[in-house]
Amino acid sequence: MTVCVTSEHAGPKSSFPQFLPLHLKCENGLQIHQQQTSQEQHKMRCSIRLMYLFLYNLLQFCGHTWIFANMTARFLSFGGDALDDTFYSVGVVMSSCQLLSALELFHIADGLEKGPLLPRFVQVTERIFLLFVVIIGEEEIQTKPIVCALFYLWNVLGLLRYPHQLMCLFSTPSLNMLWVHHTLWIPVYPLSVLAEGVTVFQALPYFRSQNAGLTQPPSASIHLPYLLQGYLPLLAAGACVAEWQLMRDRRQQLDTWNKKLKRK
């Protein structure tokens, strides 16, 4: 039998101090501590990612700026003679920038950067293949004027991309900057693909002559001219897909920005 005792001086029930059992206090304190710790870890991860992306884009921007300034200064100083040794003057820095650009595939796949993965994958792979297999693999092609034109176009694309990426890390780009970034890609990227195709076409006779003089058993290098011939239609197809994706991304970005302006 349970007896309930009431008192006239007890007052309202809410006036009594609410005491929690010790084990409930420990659990609540542990949950609060875990939430604070997770928030601090999340802020730390965000700051580390922000610093990493800032340093990466800044390094790429400085590299492409140096290449562009070096090529421009040499051309203004020596005229057409500067076209022959373009690769020897900026080839190391260009190779480093193109190798670093492979990290952007992991940035997009991991969610560090927002953007379509397919066109970026096409751009990165075709540049690395052309630079390290065709240009570095054949010394005769390194002195061709098409290499200078190709490097110029690659640098223009880099100077359009990396300042925009740096701006997006800290603030929202203006409508003019968005328009310039997403519009100038449309004519410059097909020109760079055209220059890549011309480079491969000019390199084919040199690779064929090398294979014609081989007396060793067949190897993978003998099939390189056939690989390059098959690479040309793949280059055109990949460029069409990438250009379509870039134009679609441009339309979405500008439409989103225009809707934000109308709401304001």
Tab-separated table of C-alpha atoms in Angstrom:
chain	number	residue	atom	x	y	z
A	1	MET	CA	0.000	0.000	0.000
A	2	THR	CA	1.350	3.380	-1.018
A	3	VAL	CA	0.660	6.519	1.027
A	4	CYS	CA	0.838	9.956	-0.574
A	5	VAL	CA	1.563	12.796	1.851
A	6	THR	CA	0.830	16.391	0.892
A	7	SER	CA	1.799	19.521	2.722
A	8	GLU	CA	0.197	22.916	2.691
A	9	HIS	CA	3.588	24.580	2.772
A	10	ALA	CA	4.948	22.555	-0.127
A	11	GLY	CA	3.995	25.232	-2.647
A	12	PRO	CA	3.759	24.589	-6.369
A	13	LYS	CA	5.423	21.503	-7.708
A	14	SER	CA	7.670	23.435	-10.089
A	15	SER	CA	9.288	25.331	-7.203
A	16	PHE	CA	11.305	22.306	-6.162
A	17	PRO	CA	14.767	22.173	-7.747
A	18	GLN	CA	14.916	19.546	-10.431
A	19	PHE	CA	17.780	17.194	-9.702
A	20	LEU	CA	18.855	14.590	-12.267
A	21	PRO	CA	20.408	11.315	-11.270
A	22	LEU	CA	24.159	11.195	-11.549
A	23	HIS	CA	24.226	8.742	-14.440
A	24	LEU	CA	21.830	10.953	-16.489
A	25	LYS	CA	24.015	14.001	-15.804
A	26	CYS	CA	27.061	12.093	-17.079
A	27	GLU	CA	25.238	10.966	-20.208
A	28	ASN	CA	24.005	14.493	-21.034
A	29	GLY	CA	27.443	15.962	-20.404
A	30	LEU	CA	29.035	13.299	-22.595
A	31	GLN	CA	26.593	13.996	-25.437
A	32	ILE	CA	27.236	17.730	-25.243
A	33	HIS	CA	30.979	17.145	-25.228
A	34	GLN	CA	30.725	14.813	-28.221
A	35	GLN	CA	28.658	17.368	-30.145
A	36	GLN	CA	31.144	20.127	-29.407
A	37	THR	CA	34.032	17.865	-30.395
A	38	SER	CA	32.358	16.864	-33.659
A	39	GLN	CA	31.636	20.511	-34.470
A	40	GLU	CA	35.243	21.469	-33.785
A	41	GLN	CA	36.490	18.581	-35.924
A	42	HIS	CA	34.144	19.593	-38.735
A	43	LYS	CA	35.384	23.200	-38.591
A	44	MET	CA	38.980	21.988	-38.587
A	45	ARG	CA	38.382	19.734	-41.590
A	46	CYS	CA	36.686	22.585	-43.440
A	47	SER	CA	39.574	24.951	-42.693
A	48	ILE	CA	42.142	22.357	-43.810
A	49	ARG	CA	40.229	21.728	-47.042
A	50	LEU	CA	39.894	25.452	-47.651
A	51	MET	CA	43.612	26.011	-47.116
A	52	TYR	CA	44.504	23.064	-49.354
A	53	LEU	CA	42.265	24.234	-52.196
A	54	PHE	CA	43.566	27.785	-51.835
A	55	LEU	CA	47.203	26.676	-52.047
A	56	TYR	CA	46.485	24.326	-54.951
A	57	ASN	CA	44.646	26.900	-57.075
A	58	LEU	CA	47.168	29.592	-56.174
A	59	LEU	CA	50.051	27.337	-57.230
A	60	GLN	CA	48.357	26.515	-60.526
A	61	PHE	CA	47.537	30.173	-61.145
A	62	CYS	CA	51.157	31.221	-60.482
A	63	GLY	CA	52.468	28.450	-62.719
A	64	HIS	CA	50.242	29.325	-65.662
A	65	THR	CA	50.882	33.032	-65.188
A	66	TRP	CA	54.637	32.455	-65.258
A	67	ILE	CA	54.391	30.347	-68.416
A	68	PHE	CA	52.189	32.882	-70.178
A	69	ALA	CA	54.409	35.816	-69.175
A	70	ASN	CA	57.582	33.946	-70.174
A	71	MET	CA	56.226	32.978	-73.586
A	72	THR	CA	54.891	36.470	-74.237
A	73	ALA	CA	58.159	38.161	-73.223
A	74	ARG	CA	60.211	35.796	-75.374
A	75	PHE	CA	57.954	36.326	-78.358
A	76	LEU	CA	58.120	40.122	-78.004
A	77	SER	CA	61.915	39.996	-77.618
A	78	PHE	CA	62.895	37.422	-80.244
A	79	GLY	CA	59.885	37.288	-82.537
A	80	GLY	CA	59.363	34.094	-84.504
A	81	ASP	CA	62.663	32.620	-83.301
A	82	ALA	CA	61.137	32.165	-79.851
A	83	LEU	CA	58.669	29.600	-81.220
A	84	ASP	CA	61.360	26.982	-81.781
A	85	ASP	CA	62.502	26.656	-78.161
A	86	THR	CA	59.165	27.197	-76.408
A	87	PHE	CA	59.166	23.682	-75.022
A	88	TYR	CA	62.727	23.970	-73.703
A	89	SER	CA	61.944	27.212	-71.879
A	90	VAL	CA	58.614	26.325	-70.251
A	91	GLY	CA	58.276	22.559	-70.710
A	92	VAL	CA	59.196	21.605	-67.144
A	93	VAL	CA	56.722	24.014	-65.552
A	94	MET	CA	54.012	23.041	-68.031
A	95	SER	CA	54.540	19.349	-67.294
A	96	SER	CA	54.298	20.028	-63.550
A	97	CYS	CA	51.057	21.991	-63.946
A	98	GLN	CA	49.472	19.278	-66.081
A	99	LEU	CA	50.467	16.546	-63.638
A	100	LEU	CA	49.018	18.540	-60.741
A	101	SER	CA	45.775	18.989	-62.656
A	102	ALA	CA	45.116	15.252	-62.238
A	103	LEU	CA	44.331	16.021	-58.583
A	104	GLU	CA	41.249	17.926	-59.717
A	105	LEU	CA	39.592	14.642	-60.647
A	106	PHE	CA	39.867	13.562	-57.009
A	107	HIS	CA	38.646	16.998	-55.874
A	108	ILE	CA	35.423	16.646	-57.860
A	109	ALA	CA	34.939	12.954	-57.021
A	110	ASP	CA	35.460	13.603	-53.296
A	111	GLY	CA	33.206	16.658	-53.237
A	112	LEU	CA	35.935	19.214	-52.530
A	113	GLU	CA	34.961	21.044	-55.713
A	114	LYS	CA	31.623	21.321	-57.469
A	115	GLY	CA	31.546	20.649	-61.166
A	116	PRO	CA	30.964	18.020	-63.842
A	117	LEU	CA	33.510	15.218	-63.678
A	118	LEU	CA	33.296	13.989	-67.283
A	119	PRO	CA	34.507	17.096	-69.148
A	120	ARG	CA	37.296	17.642	-66.637
A	121	PHE	CA	38.365	14.012	-66.998
A	122	VAL	CA	38.476	14.380	-70.796
A	123	GLN	CA	40.521	17.584	-70.603
A	124	VAL	CA	43.051	16.268	-68.100
A	125	THR	CA	43.632	12.883	-69.759
A	126	GLU	CA	43.987	14.247	-73.279
A	127	ARG	CA	46.521	16.872	-72.175
A	128	ILE	CA	48.620	14.430	-70.161
A	129	PHE	CA	48.596	11.899	-73.018
A	130	LEU	CA	49.520	14.503	-75.619
A	131	LEU	CA	52.246	16.103	-73.525
A	132	PHE	CA	54.002	13.021	-72.170
A	133	VAL	CA	53.457	10.581	-75.030
A	134	VAL	CA	53.531	12.738	-78.158
A	135	ILE	CA	55.515	15.892	-77.371
A	136	ILE	CA	58.023	14.545	-74.849
A	137	GLY	CA	58.218	11.222	-76.691
A	138	GLU	CA	59.280	12.840	-79.962
A	139	GLU	CA	61.981	15.528	-79.891
A	140	GLU	CA	61.333	16.662	-83.454
A	141	ILE	CA	57.838	17.843	-82.606
A	142	GLN	CA	59.069	19.939	-79.675
A	143	THR	CA	60.396	22.645	-81.996
A	144	LYS	CA	57.194	22.993	-84.016
A	145	PRO	CA	55.254	26.298	-83.806
A	146	ILE	CA	52.091	24.320	-83.046
A	147	VAL	CA	53.517	23.485	-79.608
A	148	CYS	CA	53.774	27.192	-78.815
A	149	ALA	CA	50.184	27.762	-79.935
A	150	LEU	CA	49.031	24.765	-77.906
A	151	PHE	CA	50.769	25.983	-74.748
A	152	TYR	CA	49.253	29.446	-75.208
A	153	LEU	CA	45.744	28.029	-75.444
A	154	TRP	CA	46.263	25.770	-72.426
A	155	ASN	CA	47.447	28.756	-70.425
A	156	VAL	CA	44.465	30.871	-71.437
A	157	LEU	CA	42.175	28.109	-70.181
A	158	GLY	CA	44.177	27.908	-66.972
A	159	LEU	CA	44.006	31.656	-66.430
A	160	LEU	CA	40.243	31.479	-66.915
A	161	ARG	CA	39.836	28.615	-64.471
A	162	TYR	CA	42.084	29.167	-61.450
A	163	PRO	CA	41.311	32.827	-60.613
A	164	HIS	CA	37.632	31.892	-60.754
A	165	GLN	CA	38.256	28.953	-58.408
A	166	LEU	CA	40.135	31.206	-55.977
A	167	MET	CA	37.289	33.715	-55.995
A	168	CYS	CA	34.699	31.002	-55.322
A	169	LEU	CA	36.572	29.865	-52.205
A	170	PHE	CA	36.040	33.126	-50.332
A	171	SER	CA	33.115	34.920	-51.938
A	172	THR	CA	30.451	34.687	-54.601
A	173	PRO	CA	31.778	35.772	-58.005
A	174	SER	CA	30.095	38.636	-59.756
A	175	LEU	CA	27.858	38.088	-62.757
A	176	ASN	CA	30.494	39.580	-65.082
A	177	MET	CA	33.158	37.185	-63.831
A	178	LEU	CA	30.818	34.222	-64.170
A	179	TRP	CA	29.950	35.274	-67.702
A	180	VAL	CA	33.600	35.667	-68.707
A	181	HIS	CA	34.581	32.347	-67.142
A	182	HIS	CA	31.766	30.320	-68.687
A	183	THR	CA	31.701	32.108	-72.061
A	184	LEU	CA	35.331	32.362	-73.143
A	185	TRP	CA	35.673	28.614	-72.688
A	186	ILE	CA	33.354	28.090	-75.654
A	187	PRO	CA	35.721	29.404	-78.381
A	188	VAL	CA	39.058	28.709	-76.644
A	189	TYR	CA	38.508	25.042	-75.790
A	190	PRO	CA	37.714	23.917	-79.396
A	191	LEU	CA	40.785	25.825	-80.581
A	192	SER	CA	42.941	23.971	-78.050
A	193	VAL	CA	41.479	20.639	-79.195
A	194	LEU	CA	42.191	21.609	-82.803
A	195	ALA	CA	45.783	22.427	-81.863
A	196	GLU	CA	46.075	19.062	-80.127
A	197	GLY	CA	44.837	17.286	-83.253
A	198	VAL	CA	47.318	19.184	-85.448
A	199	THR	CA	50.125	18.255	-83.038
A	200	VAL	CA	49.243	14.564	-83.268
A	201	PHE	CA	48.938	14.765	-87.062
A	202	GLN	CA	52.372	16.401	-87.379
A	203	ALA	CA	53.935	13.840	-85.034
A	204	LEU	CA	52.635	10.798	-86.946
A	205	PRO	CA	55.323	10.826	-89.719
A	206	TYR	CA	58.130	10.883	-87.139
A	207	PHE	CA	56.724	7.929	-85.222
A	208	ARG	CA	56.185	6.021	-88.478
A	209	SER	CA	59.759	6.647	-89.610
A	210	GLN	CA	61.078	5.463	-86.275
A	211	ASN	CA	59.070	2.246	-86.450
A	212	ALA	CA	60.087	1.661	-90.074
A	213	GLY	CA	63.743	1.501	-89.046
A	214	LEU	CA	63.245	-0.945	-86.183
A	215	THR	CA	64.819	-4.371	-86.598
A	216	GLN	CA	63.813	-5.675	-83.162
A	217	PRO	CA	60.856	-8.002	-82.554
A	218	PRO	CA	57.423	-6.345	-82.463
A	219	SER	CA	56.663	-4.456	-79.301
A	220	ALA	CA	54.077	-2.053	-77.982
A	221	SER	CA	55.980	0.938	-79.383
A	222	ILE	CA	55.472	-0.292	-82.963
A	223	HIS	CA	51.727	0.139	-82.598
A	224	LEU	CA	52.018	3.750	-81.391
A	225	PRO	CA	51.187	5.299	-84.820
A	226	TYR	CA	48.031	3.200	-84.982
A	227	LEU	CA	47.224	4.266	-81.433
A	228	LEU	CA	47.609	7.914	-82.402
A	229	GLN	CA	45.423	7.457	-85.465
A	230	GLY	CA	42.719	5.981	-83.283
A	231	TYR	CA	43.251	8.753	-80.770
A	232	LEU	CA	42.217	11.479	-83.243
A	233	PRO	CA	38.529	10.467	-83.548
A	234	LEU	CA	38.407	9.831	-79.804
A	235	LEU	CA	39.788	13.336	-79.269
A	236	ALA	CA	37.066	14.831	-81.467
A	237	ALA	CA	34.322	12.816	-79.763
A	238	GLY	CA	35.568	13.684	-76.283
A	239	ALA	CA	35.794	17.354	-77.215
A	240	CYS	CA	32.173	17.363	-78.413
A	241	VAL	CA	30.982	15.753	-75.174
A	242	ALA	CA	33.043	18.126	-73.035
A	243	GLU	CA	31.884	21.186	-74.995
A	244	TRP	CA	28.238	20.135	-74.670
A	245	GLN	CA	28.657	19.620	-70.923
A	246	LEU	CA	30.404	22.978	-70.511
A	247	MET	CA	27.652	24.815	-72.388
A	248	ARG	CA	25.037	23.044	-70.275
A	249	ASP	CA	26.888	24.008	-67.097
A	250	ARG	CA	27.157	27.607	-68.322
A	251	ARG	CA	23.420	27.809	-68.913
A	252	GLN	CA	22.628	26.370	-65.478
A	253	GLN	CA	25.046	28.667	-63.670
A	254	LEU	CA	23.826	31.824	-65.377
A	255	ASP	CA	20.159	30.869	-64.932
A	256	THR	CA	20.719	30.257	-61.221
A	257	TRP	CA	22.462	33.605	-60.848
A	258	ASN	CA	19.727	35.459	-62.725
A	259	LYS	CA	17.058	33.907	-60.477
A	260	LYS	CA	18.960	35.085	-57.402
A	261	LEU	CA	19.117	38.607	-58.781
A	262	LYS	CA	15.389	38.630	-59.513
A	263	ARG	CA	14.588	37.525	-55.956
A	264	LYS	CA	16.581	40.427	-54.564
